[in-house]
Short mmCIF file of C-alpha atoms in Angstrom, two decimals:
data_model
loop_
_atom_site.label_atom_id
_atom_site.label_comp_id
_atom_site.label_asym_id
_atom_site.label_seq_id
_atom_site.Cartn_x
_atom_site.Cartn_y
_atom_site.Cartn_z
CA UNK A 1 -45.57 -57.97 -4.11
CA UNK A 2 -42.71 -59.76 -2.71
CA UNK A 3 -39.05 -59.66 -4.45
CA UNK A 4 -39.21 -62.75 -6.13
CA UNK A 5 -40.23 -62.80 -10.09
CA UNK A 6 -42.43 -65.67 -9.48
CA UNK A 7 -44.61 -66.46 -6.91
CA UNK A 8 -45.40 -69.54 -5.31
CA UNK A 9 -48.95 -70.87 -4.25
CA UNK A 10 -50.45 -73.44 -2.40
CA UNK A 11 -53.56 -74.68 -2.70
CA UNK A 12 -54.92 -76.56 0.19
CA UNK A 13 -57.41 -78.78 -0.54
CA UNK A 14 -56.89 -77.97 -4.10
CA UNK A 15 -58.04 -80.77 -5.73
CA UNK A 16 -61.83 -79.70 -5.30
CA UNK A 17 -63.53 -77.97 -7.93
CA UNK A 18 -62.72 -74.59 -6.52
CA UNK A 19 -59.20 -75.39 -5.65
CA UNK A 20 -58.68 -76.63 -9.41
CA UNK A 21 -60.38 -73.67 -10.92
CA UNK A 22 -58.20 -70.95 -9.21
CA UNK A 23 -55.21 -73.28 -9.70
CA UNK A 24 -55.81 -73.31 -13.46
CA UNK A 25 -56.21 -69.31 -13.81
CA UNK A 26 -53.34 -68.81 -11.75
CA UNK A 27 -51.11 -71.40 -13.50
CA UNK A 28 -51.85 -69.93 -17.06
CA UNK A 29 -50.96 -66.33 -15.68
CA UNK A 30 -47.40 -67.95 -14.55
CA UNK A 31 -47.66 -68.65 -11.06
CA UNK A 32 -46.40 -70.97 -9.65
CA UNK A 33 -49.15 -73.46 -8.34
CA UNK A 34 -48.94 -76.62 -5.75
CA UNK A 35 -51.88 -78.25 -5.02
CA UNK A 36 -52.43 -80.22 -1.44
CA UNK A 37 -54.11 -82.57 -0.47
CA UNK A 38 -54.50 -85.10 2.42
CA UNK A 39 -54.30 -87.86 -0.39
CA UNK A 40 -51.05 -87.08 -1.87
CA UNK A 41 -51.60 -89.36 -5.35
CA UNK A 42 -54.56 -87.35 -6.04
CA UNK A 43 -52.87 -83.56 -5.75
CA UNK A 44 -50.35 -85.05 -8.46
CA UNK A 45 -53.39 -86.59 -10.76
CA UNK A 46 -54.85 -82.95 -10.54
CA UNK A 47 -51.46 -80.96 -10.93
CA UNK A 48 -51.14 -83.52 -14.01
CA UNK A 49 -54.67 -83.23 -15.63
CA UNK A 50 -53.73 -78.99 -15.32
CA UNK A 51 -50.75 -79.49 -16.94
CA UNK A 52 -51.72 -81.09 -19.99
CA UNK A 53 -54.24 -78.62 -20.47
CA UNK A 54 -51.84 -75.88 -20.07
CA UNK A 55 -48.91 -77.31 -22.13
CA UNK A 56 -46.61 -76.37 -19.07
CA UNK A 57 -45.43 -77.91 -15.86
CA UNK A 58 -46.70 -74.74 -13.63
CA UNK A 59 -48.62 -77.00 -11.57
CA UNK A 60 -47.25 -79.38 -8.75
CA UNK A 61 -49.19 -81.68 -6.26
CA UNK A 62 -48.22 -83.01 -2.78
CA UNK A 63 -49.67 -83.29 0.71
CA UNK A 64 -51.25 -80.20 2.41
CA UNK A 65 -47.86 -79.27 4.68
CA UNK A 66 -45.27 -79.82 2.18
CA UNK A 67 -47.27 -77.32 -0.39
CA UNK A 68 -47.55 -74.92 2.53
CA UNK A 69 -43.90 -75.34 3.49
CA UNK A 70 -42.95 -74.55 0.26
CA UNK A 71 -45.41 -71.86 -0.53
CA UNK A 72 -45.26 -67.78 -0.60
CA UNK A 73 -49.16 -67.60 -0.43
CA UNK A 74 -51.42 -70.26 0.74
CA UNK A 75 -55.00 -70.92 -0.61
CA UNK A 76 -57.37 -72.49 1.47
CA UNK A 77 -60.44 -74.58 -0.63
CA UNK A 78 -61.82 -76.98 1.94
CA UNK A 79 -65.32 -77.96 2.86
CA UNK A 80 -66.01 -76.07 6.06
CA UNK A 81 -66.15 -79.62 8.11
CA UNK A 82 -61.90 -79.75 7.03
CA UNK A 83 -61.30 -76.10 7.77
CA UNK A 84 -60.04 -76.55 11.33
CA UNK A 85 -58.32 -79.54 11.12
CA UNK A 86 -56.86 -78.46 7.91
CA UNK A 87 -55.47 -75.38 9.38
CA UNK A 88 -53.93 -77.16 12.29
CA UNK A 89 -51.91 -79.52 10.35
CA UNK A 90 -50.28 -76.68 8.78
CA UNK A 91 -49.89 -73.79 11.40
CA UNK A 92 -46.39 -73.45 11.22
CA UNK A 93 -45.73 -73.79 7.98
CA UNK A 94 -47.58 -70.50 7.08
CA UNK A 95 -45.92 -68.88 9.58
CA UNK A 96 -44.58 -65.30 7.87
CA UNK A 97 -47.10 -65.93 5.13
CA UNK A 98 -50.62 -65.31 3.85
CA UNK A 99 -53.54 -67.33 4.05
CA UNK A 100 -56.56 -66.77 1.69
CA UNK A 101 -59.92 -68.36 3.31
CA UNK A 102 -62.32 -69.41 0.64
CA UNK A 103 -63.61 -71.46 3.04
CA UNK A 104 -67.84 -70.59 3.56
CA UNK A 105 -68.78 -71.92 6.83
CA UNK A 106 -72.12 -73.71 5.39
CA UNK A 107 -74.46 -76.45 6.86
CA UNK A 108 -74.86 -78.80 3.95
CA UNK A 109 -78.12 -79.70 4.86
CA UNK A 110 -79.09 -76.08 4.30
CA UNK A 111 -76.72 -74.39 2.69
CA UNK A 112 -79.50 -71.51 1.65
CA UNK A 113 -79.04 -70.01 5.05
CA UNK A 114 -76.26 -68.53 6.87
CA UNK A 115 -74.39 -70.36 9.25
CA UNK A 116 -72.43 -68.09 11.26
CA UNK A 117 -69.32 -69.32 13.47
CA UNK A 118 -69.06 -68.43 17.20
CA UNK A 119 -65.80 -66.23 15.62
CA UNK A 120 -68.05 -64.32 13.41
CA UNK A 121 -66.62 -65.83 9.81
CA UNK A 122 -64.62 -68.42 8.79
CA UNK A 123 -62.11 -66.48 8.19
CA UNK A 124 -61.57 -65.17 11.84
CA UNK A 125 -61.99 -68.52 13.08
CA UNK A 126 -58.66 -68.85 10.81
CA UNK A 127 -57.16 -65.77 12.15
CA UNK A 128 -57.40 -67.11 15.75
CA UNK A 129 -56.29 -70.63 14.52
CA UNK A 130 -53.09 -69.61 12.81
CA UNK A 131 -52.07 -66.35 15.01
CA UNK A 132 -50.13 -63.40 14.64
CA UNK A 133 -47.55 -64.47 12.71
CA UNK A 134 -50.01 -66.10 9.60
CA UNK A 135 -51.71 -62.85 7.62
CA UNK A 136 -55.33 -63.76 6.87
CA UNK A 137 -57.93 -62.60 4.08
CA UNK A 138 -61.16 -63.91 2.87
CA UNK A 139 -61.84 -64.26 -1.05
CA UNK A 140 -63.45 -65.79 -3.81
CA UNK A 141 -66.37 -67.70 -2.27
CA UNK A 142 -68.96 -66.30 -4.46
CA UNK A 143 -67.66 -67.30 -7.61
CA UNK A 144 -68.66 -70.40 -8.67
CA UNK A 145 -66.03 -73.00 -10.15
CA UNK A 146 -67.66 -73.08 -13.48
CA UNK A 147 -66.80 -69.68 -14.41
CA UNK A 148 -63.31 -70.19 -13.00
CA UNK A 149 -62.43 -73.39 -15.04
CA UNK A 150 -63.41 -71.70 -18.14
CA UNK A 151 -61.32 -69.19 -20.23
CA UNK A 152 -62.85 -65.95 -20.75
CA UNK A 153 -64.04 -63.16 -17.96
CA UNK A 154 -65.55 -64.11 -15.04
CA UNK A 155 -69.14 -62.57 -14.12
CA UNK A 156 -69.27 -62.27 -10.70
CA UNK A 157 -66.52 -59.78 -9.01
CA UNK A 158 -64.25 -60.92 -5.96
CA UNK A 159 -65.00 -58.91 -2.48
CA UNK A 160 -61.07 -59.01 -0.48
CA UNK A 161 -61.10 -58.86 3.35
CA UNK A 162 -57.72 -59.09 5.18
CA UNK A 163 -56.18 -58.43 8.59
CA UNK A 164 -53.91 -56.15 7.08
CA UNK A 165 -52.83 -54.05 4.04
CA UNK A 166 -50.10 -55.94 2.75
CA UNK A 167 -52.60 -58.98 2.46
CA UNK A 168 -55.46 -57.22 0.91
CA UNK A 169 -52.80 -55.78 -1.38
CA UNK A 170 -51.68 -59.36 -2.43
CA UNK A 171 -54.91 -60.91 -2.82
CA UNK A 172 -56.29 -57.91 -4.94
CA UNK A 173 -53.17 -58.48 -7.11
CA UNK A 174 -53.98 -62.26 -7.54
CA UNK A 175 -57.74 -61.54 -8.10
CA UNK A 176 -56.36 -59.61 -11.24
CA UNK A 177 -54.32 -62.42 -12.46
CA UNK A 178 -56.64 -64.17 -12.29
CA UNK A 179 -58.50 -62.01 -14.77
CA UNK A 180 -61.21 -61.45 -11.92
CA UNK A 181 -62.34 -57.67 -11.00
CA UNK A 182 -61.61 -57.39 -6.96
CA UNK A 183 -62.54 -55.15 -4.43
CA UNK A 184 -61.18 -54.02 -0.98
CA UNK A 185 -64.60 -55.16 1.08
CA UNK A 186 -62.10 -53.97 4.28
CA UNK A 187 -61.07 -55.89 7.40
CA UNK A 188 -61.79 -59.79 8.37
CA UNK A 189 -64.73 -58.26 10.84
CA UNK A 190 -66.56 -57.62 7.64
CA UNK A 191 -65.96 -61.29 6.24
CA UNK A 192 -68.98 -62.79 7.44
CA UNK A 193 -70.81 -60.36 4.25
CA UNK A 194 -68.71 -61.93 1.77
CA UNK A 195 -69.02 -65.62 3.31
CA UNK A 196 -72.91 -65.48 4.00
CA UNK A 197 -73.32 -64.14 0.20
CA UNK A 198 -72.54 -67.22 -0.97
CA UNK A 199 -75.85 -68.63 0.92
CA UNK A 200 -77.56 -65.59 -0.39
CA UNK A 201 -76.74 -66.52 -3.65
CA UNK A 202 -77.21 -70.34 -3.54
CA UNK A 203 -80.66 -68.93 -2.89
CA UNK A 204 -81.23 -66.72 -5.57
CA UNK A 205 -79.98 -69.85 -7.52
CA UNK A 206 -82.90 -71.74 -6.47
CA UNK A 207 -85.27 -69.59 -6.02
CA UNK A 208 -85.45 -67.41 -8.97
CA UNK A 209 -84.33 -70.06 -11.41
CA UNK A 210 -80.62 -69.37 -11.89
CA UNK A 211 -77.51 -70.62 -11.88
CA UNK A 212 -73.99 -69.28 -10.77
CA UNK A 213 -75.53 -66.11 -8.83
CA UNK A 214 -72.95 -63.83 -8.88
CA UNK A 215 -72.07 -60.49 -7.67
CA UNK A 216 -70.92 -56.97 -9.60
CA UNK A 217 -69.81 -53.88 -7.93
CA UNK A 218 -71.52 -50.85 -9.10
CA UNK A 219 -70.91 -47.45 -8.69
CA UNK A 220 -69.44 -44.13 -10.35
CA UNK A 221 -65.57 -43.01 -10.37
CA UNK A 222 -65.29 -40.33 -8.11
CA UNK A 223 -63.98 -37.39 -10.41
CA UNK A 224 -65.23 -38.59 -13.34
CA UNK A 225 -68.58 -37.97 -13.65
CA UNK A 226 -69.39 -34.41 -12.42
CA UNK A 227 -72.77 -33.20 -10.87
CA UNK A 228 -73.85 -36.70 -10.86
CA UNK A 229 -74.59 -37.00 -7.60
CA UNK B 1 -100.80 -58.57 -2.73
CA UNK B 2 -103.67 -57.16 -0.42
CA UNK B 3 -107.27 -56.94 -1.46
CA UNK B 4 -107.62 -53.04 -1.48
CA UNK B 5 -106.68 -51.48 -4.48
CA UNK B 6 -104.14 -49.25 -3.39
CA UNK B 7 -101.93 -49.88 -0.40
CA UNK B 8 -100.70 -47.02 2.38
CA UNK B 9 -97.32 -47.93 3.26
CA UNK B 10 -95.96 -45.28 6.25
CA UNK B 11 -92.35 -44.39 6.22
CA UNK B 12 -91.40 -44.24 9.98
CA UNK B 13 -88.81 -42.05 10.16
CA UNK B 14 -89.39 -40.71 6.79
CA UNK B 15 -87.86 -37.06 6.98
CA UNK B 16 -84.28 -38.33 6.17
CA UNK B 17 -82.85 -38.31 2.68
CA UNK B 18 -83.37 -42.58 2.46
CA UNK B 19 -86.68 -41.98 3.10
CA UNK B 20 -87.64 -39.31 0.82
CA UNK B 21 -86.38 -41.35 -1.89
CA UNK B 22 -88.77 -44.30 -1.21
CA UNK B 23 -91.24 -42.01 -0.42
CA UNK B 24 -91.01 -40.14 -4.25
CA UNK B 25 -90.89 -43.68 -5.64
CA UNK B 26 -93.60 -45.49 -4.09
CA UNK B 27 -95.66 -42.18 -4.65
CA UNK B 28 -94.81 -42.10 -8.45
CA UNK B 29 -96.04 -45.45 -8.79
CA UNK B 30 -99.66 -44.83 -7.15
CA UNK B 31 -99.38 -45.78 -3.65
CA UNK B 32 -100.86 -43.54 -0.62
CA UNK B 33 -97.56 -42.80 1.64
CA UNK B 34 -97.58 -41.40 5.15
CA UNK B 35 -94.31 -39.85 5.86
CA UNK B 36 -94.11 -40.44 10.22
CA UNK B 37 -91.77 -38.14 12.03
CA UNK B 38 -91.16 -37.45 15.63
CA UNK B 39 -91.62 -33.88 14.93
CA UNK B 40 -94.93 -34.31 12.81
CA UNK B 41 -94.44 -30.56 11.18
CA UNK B 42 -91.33 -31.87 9.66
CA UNK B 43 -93.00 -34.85 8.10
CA UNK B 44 -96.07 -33.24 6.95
CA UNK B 45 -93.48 -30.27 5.08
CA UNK B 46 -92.01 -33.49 3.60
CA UNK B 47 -95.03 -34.58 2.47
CA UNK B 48 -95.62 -31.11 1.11
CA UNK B 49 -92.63 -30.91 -0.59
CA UNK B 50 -93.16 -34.02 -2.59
CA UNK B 51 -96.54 -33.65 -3.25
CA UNK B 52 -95.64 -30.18 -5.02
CA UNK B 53 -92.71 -32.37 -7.40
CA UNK B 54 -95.80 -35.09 -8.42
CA UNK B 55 -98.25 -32.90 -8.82
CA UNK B 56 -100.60 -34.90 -6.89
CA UNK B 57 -101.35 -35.42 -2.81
CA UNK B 58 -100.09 -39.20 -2.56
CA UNK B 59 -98.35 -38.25 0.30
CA UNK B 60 -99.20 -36.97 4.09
CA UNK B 61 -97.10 -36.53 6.79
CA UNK B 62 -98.03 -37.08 10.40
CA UNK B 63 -96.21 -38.80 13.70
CA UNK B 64 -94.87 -42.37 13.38
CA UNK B 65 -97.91 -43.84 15.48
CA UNK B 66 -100.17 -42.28 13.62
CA UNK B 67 -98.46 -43.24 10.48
CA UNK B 68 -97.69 -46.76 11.47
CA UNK B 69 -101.55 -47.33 12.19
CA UNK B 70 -103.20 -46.07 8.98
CA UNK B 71 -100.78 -47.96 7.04
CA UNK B 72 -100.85 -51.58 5.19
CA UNK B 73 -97.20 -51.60 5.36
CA UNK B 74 -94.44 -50.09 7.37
CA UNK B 75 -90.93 -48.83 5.92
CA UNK B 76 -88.59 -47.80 9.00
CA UNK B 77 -85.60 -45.70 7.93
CA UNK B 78 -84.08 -44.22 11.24
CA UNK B 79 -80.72 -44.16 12.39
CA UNK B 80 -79.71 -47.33 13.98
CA UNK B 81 -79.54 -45.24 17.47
CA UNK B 82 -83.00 -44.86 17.24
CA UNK B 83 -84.18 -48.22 15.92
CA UNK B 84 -84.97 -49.59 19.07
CA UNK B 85 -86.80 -46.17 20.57
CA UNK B 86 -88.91 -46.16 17.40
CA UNK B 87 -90.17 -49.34 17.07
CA UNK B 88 -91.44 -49.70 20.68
CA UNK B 89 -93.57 -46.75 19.44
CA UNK B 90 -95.02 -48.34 17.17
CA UNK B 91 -94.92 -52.11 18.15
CA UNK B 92 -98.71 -52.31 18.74
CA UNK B 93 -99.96 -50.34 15.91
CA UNK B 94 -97.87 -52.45 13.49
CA UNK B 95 -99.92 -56.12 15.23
CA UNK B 96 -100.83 -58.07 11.67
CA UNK B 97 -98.55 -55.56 9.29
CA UNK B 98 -95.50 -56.12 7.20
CA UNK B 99 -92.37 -54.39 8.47
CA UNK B 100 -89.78 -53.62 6.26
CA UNK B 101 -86.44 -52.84 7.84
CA UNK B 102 -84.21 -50.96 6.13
CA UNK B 103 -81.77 -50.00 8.95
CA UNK B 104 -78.10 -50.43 9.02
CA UNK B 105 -76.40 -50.98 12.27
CA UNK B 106 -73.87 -49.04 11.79
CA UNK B 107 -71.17 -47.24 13.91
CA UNK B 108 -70.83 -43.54 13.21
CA UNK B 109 -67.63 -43.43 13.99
CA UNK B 110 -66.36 -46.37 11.86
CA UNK B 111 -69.18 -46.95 9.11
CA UNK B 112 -66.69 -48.96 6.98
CA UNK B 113 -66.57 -51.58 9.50
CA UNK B 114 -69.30 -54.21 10.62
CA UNK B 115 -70.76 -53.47 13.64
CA UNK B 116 -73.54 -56.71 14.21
CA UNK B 117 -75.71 -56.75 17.23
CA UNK B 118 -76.47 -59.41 19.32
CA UNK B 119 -79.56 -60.80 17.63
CA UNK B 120 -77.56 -60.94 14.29
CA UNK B 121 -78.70 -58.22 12.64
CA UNK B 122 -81.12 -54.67 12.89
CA UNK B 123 -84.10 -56.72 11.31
CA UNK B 124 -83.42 -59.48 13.56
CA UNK B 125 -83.30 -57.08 16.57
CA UNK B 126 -86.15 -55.77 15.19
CA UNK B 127 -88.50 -59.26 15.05
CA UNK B 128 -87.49 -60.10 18.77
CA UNK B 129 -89.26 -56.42 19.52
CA UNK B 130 -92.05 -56.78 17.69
CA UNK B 131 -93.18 -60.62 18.43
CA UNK B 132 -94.91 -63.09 16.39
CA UNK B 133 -97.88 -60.63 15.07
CA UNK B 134 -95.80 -58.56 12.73
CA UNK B 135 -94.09 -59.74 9.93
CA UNK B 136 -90.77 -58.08 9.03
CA UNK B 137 -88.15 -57.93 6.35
CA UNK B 138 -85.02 -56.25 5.72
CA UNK B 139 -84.28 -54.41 2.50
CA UNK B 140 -83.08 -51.04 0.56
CA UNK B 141 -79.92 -50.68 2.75
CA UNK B 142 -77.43 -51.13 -0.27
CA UNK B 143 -79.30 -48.57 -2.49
CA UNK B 144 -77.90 -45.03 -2.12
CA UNK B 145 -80.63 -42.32 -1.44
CA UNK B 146 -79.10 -40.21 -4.66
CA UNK B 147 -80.45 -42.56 -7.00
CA UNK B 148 -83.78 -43.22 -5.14
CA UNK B 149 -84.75 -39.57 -5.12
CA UNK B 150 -83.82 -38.79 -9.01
CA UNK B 151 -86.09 -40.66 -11.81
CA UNK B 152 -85.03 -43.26 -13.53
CA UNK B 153 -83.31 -46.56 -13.17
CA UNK B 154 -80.90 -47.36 -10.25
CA UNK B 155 -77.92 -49.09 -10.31
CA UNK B 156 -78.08 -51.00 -7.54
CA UNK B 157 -80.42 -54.30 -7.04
CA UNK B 158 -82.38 -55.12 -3.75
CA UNK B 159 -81.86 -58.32 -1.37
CA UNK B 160 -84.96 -58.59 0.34
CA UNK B 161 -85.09 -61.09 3.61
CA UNK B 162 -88.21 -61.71 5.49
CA UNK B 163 -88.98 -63.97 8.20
CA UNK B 164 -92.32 -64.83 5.61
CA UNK B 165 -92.96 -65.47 1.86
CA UNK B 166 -95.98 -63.52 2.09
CA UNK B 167 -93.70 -60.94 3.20
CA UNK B 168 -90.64 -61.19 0.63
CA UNK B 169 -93.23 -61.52 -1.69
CA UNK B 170 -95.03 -57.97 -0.83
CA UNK B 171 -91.64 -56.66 -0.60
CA UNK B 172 -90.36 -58.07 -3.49
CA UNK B 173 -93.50 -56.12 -5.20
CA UNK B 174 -92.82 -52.98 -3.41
CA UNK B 175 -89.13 -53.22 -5.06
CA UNK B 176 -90.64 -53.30 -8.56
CA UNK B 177 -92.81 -50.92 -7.92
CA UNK B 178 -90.00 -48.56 -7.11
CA UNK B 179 -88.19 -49.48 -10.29
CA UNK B 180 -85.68 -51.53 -8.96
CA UNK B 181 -84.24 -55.11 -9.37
CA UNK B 182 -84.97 -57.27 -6.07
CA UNK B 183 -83.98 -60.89 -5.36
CA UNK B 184 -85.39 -63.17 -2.74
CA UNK B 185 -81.99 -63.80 -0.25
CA UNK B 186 -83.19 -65.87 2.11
CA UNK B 187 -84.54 -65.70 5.76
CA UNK B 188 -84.21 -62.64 8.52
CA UNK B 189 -80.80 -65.16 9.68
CA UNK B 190 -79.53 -63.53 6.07
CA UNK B 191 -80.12 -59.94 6.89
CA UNK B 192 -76.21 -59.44 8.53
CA UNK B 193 -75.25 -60.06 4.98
CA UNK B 194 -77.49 -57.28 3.56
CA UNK B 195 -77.40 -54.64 6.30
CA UNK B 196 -73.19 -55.09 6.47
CA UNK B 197 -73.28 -55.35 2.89
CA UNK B 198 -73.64 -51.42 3.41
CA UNK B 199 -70.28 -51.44 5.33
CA UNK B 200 -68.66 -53.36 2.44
CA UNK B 201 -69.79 -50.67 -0.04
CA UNK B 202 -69.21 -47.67 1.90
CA UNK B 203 -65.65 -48.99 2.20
CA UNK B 204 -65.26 -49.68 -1.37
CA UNK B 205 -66.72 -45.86 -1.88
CA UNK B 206 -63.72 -44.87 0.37
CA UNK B 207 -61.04 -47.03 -0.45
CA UNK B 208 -61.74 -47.44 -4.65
CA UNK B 209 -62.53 -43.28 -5.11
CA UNK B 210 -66.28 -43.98 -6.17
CA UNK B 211 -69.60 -42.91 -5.20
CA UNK B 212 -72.78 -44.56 -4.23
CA UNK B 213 -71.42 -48.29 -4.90
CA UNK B 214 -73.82 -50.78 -4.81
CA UNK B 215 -74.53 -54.57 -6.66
CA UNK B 216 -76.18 -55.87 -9.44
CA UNK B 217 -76.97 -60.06 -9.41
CA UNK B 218 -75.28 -61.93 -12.13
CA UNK B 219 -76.29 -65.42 -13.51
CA UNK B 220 -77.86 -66.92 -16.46
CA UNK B 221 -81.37 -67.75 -15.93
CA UNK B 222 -81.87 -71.86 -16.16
CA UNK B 223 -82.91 -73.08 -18.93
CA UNK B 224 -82.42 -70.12 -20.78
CA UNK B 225 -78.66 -70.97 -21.29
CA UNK B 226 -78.18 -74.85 -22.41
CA UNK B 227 -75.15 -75.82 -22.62
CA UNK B 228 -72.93 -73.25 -20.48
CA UNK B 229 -72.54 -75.63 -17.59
#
């Protein structure tokens, strides 16, 4: 983690449904939290509404570049059509940082069925936006905002891609604080798995009657189960 | 489901340990299997071998032509280096069958990482060879071959794509009948997620100390749940 005591986040596009459930858990485990948005007025309502319901003032809101000026991490909750121009306006204010893509690059009109990007994920598409000097991972698009805006554990576990260690480190450790159970799913090549899930799971959603599809990670400790396998 | 009573599904490829597992299970739960080999000996010791652990003769072995035109339904487990090789084999014996892909597309020498071919994916690959009279699906990649070839219930659930419902429907039969949990995800454009789903896991095997990870769905059913959101 980095030196300081308390960490500062951005959350682009924060004042979605995603955006304001990560903001919540992250705020109650005492991060710092500004949420951006291209309409200013409406980060603050949001940043507001989270603080009341947290009894603390944890929670800023301003426009997209001034929360990723003044961020050490940078969340990215956008509707794929605002990914790109998103990222753009705020390119060199995440230089030296992280950005977390939560972004799923999904047709509305069928959103059921993956919808790759010529760059393989959204994430990469990211990657090549922002550079060398921006560290990117992909997280948290399978879980759905309803679990996240509500106290409690979270059924569905968090799959962490990243261009590099010290990212996937970071994002594992904010998964956690969030009081979500992550796993290293390796580099960004292999985000177009945890992006197309989510259209997996929209589908299981519909078509075997559910709702919030989710994911858990199976599997035995290595170690502790002897002459299992 | 077909109108015969009991369906003969072939296993092209069906000597390796992924293979053997489906084999045992499909066998267990009454349906003829023809293990197909390149080296036909192999298959039919296979066969053999399994016959002698149910106690029955469910199971033959033979080449993968011969096994791929007796059967209702074909199962190819190969190595992704011989995907391509194997299904030309069998391309005209399979005209008005179900194939059900379960190949990852995988580099040896980097398994943790996605390697996705130019059609999007093995099964996709796999429908381009095979035209417009076969049916196929993709499914079982995620479930280890430990789990398949002991009794009892795995912990890892199926996504089953298919490029028909009459196929994820068969499939999704052919799941249950093996004792696992499948789920409908979507159309053959879905199968990257599955097949590098494998990566994902493998690297989570690696990188977490487990063995044989895999997934489980979460979700409440509808209805089932009023109230929770």
């Amino acid at each position: 983690m980095s030196d300081r005591l308390i960490l500062t986040l951005a959350i682009l596009g924060g004042t979605g449904k995603e955006g304001q459930g990560l903001a919540y858990r992250w705020a109650k485990a005492g991060y710092h939290v500004v949420i951006g948005s291209r309409t200013p007025p409406k980060a603050e309502g949001v940043a507001q509404d989270l603080n009341e319901r947290l009894g603390s003032e944890m929670v800023a809101g301003t426009g997209n570049e001034e929360a990723a000026a003044v961020c050490d991490i940078a969340v990215l909750t956008v509707p794929y059509k605002a990914h790109e121009a998103t990222l753009k306006g705020v390119k060199d204010q995440l230089a030296g940082k992280i950005l977390v893509d939560v972004t799923v690059p999904i047709d509305p009109s069928s959103p059921t069925v993956l919808a790759q990007p010529e760059a393989g994920s959204a994430a990469q598409q990211a990657k090549a936006l922002l550079g060398a000097e921006v560290q990117v991972a992909a997280a948290f698009q399978n879980v759905s905002h309803i679990h996240l805006r509500k106290d409690g554990p979270v059924p569905c576990d968090v799959l962490v891609c990243a261009d590099s260690d010290d990212a996937r480190e970071q994002v594992l450790q904010l998964v956690e604080a969030a009081g979500l159970v992550g796993w290293d799913a390796g580099p960004l090549e292999n985000a177009v798995v945890v992006e197309g899930l989510t259209s997996v799971l929209l589908g299981i959603n519909q078509r075997h009657q559910m709702k919030h599809a989710g994911i858990r990670i199976t599997g035995e400790q290595r170690g502790d189960a002897p002459g299992s396998g």
